[in-house]
Coordinates of C-alpha atoms in Angstrom, one line a residue:
Chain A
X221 CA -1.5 -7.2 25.0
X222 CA -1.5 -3.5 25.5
X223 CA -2.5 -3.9 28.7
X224 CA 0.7 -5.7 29.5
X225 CA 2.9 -3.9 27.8
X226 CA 1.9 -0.6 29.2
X227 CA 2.5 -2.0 32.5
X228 CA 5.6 -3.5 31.9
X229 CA 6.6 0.0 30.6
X230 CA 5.5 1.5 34.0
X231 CA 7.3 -1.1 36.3
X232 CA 10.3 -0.5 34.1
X233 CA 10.2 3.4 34.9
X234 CA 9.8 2.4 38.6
X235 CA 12.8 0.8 38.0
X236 CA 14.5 3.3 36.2
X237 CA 13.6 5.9 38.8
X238 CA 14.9 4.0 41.6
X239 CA 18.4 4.7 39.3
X240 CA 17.4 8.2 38.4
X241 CA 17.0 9.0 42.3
X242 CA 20.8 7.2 43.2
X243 CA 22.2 9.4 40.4
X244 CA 20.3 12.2 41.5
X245 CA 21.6 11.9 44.9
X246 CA 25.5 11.7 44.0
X247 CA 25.9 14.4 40.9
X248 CA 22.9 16.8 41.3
X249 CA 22.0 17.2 44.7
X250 CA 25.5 19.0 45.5
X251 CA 24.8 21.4 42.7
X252 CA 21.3 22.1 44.4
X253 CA 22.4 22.8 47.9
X254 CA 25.3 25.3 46.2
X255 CA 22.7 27.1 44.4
X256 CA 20.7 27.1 47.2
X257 CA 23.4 28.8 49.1
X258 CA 23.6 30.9 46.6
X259 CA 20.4 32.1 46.6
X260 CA 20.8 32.7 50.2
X261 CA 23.9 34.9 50.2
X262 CA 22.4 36.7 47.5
X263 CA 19.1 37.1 50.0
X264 CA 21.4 38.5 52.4
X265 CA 23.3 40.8 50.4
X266 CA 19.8 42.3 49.5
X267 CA 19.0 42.5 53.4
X268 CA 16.2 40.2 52.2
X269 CA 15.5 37.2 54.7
X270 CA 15.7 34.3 52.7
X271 CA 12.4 32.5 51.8
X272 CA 10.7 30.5 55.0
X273 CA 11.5 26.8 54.0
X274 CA 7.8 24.9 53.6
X275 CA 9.3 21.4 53.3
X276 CA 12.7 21.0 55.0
X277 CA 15.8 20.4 52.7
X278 CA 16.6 16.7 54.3
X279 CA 12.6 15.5 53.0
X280 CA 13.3 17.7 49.5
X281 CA 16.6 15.8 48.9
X282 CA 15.3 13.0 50.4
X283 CA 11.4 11.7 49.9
X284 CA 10.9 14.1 47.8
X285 CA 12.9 14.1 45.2
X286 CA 12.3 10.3 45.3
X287 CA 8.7 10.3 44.8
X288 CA 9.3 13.1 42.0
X289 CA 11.9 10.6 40.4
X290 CA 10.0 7.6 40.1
X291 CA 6.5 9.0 39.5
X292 CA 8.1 10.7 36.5
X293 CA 9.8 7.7 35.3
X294 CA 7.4 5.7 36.3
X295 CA 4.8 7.8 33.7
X296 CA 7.4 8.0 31.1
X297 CA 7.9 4.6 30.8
X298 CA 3.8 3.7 31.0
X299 CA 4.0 6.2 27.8
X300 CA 7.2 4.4 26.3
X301 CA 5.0 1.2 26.7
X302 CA 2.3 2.4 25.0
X303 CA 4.6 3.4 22.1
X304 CA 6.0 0.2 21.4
X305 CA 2.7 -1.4 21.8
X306 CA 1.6 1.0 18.5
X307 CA 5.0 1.0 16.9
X308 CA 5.5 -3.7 16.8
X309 CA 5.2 -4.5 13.9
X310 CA 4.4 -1.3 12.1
X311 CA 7.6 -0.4 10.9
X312 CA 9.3 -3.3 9.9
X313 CA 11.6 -4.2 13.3
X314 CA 11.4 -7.7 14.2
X315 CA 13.1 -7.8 17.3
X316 CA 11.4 -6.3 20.3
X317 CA 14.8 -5.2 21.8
X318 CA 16.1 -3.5 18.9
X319 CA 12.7 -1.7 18.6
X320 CA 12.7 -0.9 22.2
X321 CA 16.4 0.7 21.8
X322 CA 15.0 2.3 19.0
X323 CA 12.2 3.8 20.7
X324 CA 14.6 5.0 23.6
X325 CA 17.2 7.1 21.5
X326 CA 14.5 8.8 19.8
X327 CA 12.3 9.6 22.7
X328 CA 15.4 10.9 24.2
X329 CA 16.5 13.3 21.8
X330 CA 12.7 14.4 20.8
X331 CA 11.6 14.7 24.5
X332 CA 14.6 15.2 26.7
X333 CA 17.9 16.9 24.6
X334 CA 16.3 18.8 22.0
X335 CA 13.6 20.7 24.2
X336 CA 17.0 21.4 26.7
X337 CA 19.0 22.7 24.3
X338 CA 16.9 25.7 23.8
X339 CA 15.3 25.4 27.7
X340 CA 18.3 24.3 29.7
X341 CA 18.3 22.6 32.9
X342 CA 18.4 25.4 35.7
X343 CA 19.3 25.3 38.9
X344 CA 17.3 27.2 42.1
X345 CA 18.5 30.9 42.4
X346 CA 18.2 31.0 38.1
X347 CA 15.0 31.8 36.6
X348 CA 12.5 34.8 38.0
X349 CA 8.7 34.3 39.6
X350 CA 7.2 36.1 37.6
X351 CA 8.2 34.7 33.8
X352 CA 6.9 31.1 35.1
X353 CA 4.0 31.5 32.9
X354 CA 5.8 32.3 30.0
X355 CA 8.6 29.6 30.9
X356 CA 6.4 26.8 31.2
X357 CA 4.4 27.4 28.1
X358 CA 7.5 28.0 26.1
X359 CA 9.4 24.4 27.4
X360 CA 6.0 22.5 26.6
X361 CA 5.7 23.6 23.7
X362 CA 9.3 23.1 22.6
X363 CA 8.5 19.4 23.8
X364 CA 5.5 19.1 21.7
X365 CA 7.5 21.0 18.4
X366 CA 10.0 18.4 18.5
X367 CA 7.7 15.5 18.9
X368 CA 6.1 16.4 16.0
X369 CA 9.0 17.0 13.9
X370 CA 10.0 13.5 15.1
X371 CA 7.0 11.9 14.0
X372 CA 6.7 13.9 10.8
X373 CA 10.9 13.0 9.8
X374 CA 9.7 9.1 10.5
X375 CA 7.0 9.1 8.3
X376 CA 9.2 11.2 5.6
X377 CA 11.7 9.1 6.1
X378 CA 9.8 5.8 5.0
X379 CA 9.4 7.4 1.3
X380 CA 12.7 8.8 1.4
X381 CA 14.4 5.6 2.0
X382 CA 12.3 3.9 -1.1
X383 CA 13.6 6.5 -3.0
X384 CA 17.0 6.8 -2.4
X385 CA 17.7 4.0 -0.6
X386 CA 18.1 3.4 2.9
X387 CA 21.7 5.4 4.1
X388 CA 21.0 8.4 1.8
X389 CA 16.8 8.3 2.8
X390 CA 18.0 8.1 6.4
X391 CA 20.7 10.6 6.2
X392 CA 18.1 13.5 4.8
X393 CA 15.4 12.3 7.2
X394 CA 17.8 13.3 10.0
X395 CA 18.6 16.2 8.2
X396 CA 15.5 17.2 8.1
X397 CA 14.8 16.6 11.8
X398 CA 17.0 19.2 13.1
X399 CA 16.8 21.7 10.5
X400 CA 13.0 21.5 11.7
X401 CA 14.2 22.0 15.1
X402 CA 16.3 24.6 14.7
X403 CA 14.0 26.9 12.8
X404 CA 11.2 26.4 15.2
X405 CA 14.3 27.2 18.2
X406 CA 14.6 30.4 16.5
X407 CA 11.0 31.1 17.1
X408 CA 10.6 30.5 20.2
X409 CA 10.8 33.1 23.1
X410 CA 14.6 33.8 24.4
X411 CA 15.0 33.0 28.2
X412 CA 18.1 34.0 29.8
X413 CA 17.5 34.5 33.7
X414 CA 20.8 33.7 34.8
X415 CA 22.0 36.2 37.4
X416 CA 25.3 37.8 36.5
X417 CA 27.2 36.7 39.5
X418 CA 26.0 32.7 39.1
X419 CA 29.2 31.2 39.2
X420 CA 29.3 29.5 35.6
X421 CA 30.6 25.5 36.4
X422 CA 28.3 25.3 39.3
X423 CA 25.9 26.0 36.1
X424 CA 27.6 23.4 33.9
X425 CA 27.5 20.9 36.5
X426 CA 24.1 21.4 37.1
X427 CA 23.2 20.8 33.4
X428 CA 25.6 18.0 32.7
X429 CA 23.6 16.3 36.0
X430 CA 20.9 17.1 34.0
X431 CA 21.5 15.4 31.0
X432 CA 23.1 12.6 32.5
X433 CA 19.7 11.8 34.4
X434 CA 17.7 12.2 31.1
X435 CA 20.2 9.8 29.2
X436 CA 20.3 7.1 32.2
X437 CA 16.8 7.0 32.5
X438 CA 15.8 6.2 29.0
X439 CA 18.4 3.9 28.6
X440 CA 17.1 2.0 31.2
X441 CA 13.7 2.3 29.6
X442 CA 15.1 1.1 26.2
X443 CA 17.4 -1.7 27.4
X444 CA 15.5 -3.4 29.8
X445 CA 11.9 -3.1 28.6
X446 CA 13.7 -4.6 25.3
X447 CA 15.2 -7.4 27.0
X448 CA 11.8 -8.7 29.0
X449 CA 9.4 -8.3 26.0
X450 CA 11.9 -10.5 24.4
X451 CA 12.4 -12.7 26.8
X452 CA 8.4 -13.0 27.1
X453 CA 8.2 -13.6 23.6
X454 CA 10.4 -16.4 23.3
X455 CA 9.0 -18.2 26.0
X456 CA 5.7 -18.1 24.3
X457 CA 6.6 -18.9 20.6
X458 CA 5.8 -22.0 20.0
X459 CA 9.2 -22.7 18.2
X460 CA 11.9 -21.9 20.3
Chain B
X62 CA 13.7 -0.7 6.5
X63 CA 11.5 -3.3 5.9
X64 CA 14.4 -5.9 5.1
X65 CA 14.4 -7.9 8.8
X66 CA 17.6 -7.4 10.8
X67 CA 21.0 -9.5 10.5
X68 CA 22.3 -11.7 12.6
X69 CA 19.1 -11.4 15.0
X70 CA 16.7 -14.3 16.4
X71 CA 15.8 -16.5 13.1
X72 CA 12.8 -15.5 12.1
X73 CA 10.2 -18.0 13.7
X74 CA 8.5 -15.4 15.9
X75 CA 5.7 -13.2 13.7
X76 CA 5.3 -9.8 15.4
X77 CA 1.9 -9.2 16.7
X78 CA 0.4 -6.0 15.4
X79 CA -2.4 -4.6 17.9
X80 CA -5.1 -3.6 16.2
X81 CA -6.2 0.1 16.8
X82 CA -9.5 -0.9 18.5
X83 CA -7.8 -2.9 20.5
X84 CA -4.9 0.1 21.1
X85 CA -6.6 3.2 21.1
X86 CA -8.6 2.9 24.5
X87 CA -5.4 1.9 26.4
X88 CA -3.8 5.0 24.7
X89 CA -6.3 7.4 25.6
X90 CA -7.0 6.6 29.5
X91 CA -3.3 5.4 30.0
X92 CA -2.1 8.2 28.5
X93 CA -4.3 10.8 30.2
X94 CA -3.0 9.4 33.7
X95 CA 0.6 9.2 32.4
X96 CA 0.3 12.9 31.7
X97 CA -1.4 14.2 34.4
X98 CA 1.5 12.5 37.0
X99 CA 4.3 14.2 35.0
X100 CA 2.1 17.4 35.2
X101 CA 2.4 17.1 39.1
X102 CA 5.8 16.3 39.2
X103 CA 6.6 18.8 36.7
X104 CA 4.2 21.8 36.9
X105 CA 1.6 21.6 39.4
X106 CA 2.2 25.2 41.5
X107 CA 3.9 26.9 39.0
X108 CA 2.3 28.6 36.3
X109 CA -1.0 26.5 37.4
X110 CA -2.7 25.3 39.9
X111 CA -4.9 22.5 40.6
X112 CA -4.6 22.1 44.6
X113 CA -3.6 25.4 46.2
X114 CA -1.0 26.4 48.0
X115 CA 2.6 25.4 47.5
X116 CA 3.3 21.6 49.2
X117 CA 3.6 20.0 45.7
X118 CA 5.7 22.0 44.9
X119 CA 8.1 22.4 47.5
X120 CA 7.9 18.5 47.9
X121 CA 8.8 17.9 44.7
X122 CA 11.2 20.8 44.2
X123 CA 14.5 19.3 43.5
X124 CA 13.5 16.5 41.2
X125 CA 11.4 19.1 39.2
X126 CA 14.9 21.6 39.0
X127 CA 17.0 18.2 37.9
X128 CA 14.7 16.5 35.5
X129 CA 14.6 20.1 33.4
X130 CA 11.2 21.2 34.5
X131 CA 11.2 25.4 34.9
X132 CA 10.7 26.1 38.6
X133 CA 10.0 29.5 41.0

């Protein structure tokens, strides 16, 4: 049973980075090659000679950020499988597909928008060598903060709904979520890298890219893993 | 929570819990590899390194910048 689910979860992310990559290709990758040309003129301007390219730009855009897409998704959705696989029937959601949906919006905003919000996006040409250290650290660790005031809100948020009832238990439990986030946001190292001259809605559209990836892929992962776990289910009841 | 949803399925199908003994293995070796691909696609070559050199990351590059991952 886990088994199955955990691969189902993986072939979903396959999926769902086959979509990623398409998306990827038509709103981000223009913001990349700007940047990149960016970075260049900025080279230039120095009387630096840009960096010698390792892997050509057609394989980066190309293969590359294939492979990245899908073995990312790919591994995202082998965890989302897993998840579910813990999560049926433990908390009180009968249909896979609403569980799966479930799952989705809350992996996206624990995993994906929360962490960004403090760690945005970046394009090449933003962010210095030699703070990678710190940077990585800090965005993992925003990740794992917000995971764990996820999971610590949904297990409030069980004795706050028997107490108050389910809208006002809910309301508080959300409540609670962010002002968890937000006070651990406040702790957490300040990164602003961007140079001075970046132009600013080549930076929006970077993000927005960004985001629109994030929220594309786990809605793939919540809507279709939903649908085939339900669709398997029903055609082994044996009432149908 | 607990009440089951409206207007859903009816209610024939029981939801299989897994038990944890059943779960937890899955979990831990599934998980592992889950992580350690979104560690190459995501961080491999930057702040560490497992392989040297740079031809993860370069390869990788774009879909590390769009998915969120910091990068250079």
């Amino acid at each position: 049973m886990t088994r199955t689910l955990l691969v189902r979860g993986m072939l979903v992310g396959l999926v769902a980075g086959l979509f990623v990559f398409a998306f990827a290709r038509w709103t981000g990758e223009p913001q990349v090659d700007r940047a990149i040309a960016f970075e260049t003129s900025m080279d230039h301007a120095k009387g630096e000679s840009p960096e010698p390219e390792m892997v050509s730009r057609r394989i980066q855009r190309g293969i590359g950020l294939l492979t990245g897409s899908v073995v990312y998704s790919s591994a995202l959705g082998g965890i989302f499988g897993l998840v579910f696989a813990f999560s049926q029937g433990r908390f009180g959601f009968c249909s896979p597909r609403a569980l799966a949906l479930r799952i989705a919006g809350l992996g996206f905003v624990s995993v994906a928008l929360i962490p960004s919000l403090k760690y945005p996006a970046s394009p090449p040409s933003v962010g210095s060598p030699e703070t990678i250290g710190i940077r990585t650290a800090a965005y993992f660790l925003a990740i794992a903060l917000s995971l764990a005031a996820m999971i610590f809100s949904l297990q409030l948020a069980r004795r706050l709904t028997r107490r108050f009832g389910v809208w006002n238990g809910s309301l508080l439990a959300v409540f609670l979520f962010f002002l968890l986030t937000i006070v651990f946001s406040r702790f957490l190292p300040a990164i602003d890298e961007v140079p001075p001259t970046f132009p600013a809605s080549l930076l929006w559209k970077f993000r927005i890219a960004s985001w629109e990836m994030q929220l594309l892929l786990w809605s793939t992962l919540g809507v279709l893993f939903g649908w085939l776990t339900e669709r398997d289910r029903n055609a082994h009841s044996p009432v149908r | 929570m607990t009440q089951p949803l409206a207007g859903s399925i009816p209610q024939s199908v029981s939801i299989p819990v897994i038990p944890l003994r059943e779960f937890l293995p899955w979990a831990l070796f599934g998980g592992l590899l889950m992580l350690l691909l979104i560690y190459f696609v995501g961080a491999e070559q930057g702040a560490t390194s497992l392989i040297h050199g740079r031809i993860v990351h370069e390869f990788v590059h774009d879909g590390r910048h769009l998915l969120g991952f910091p990068c250079h």
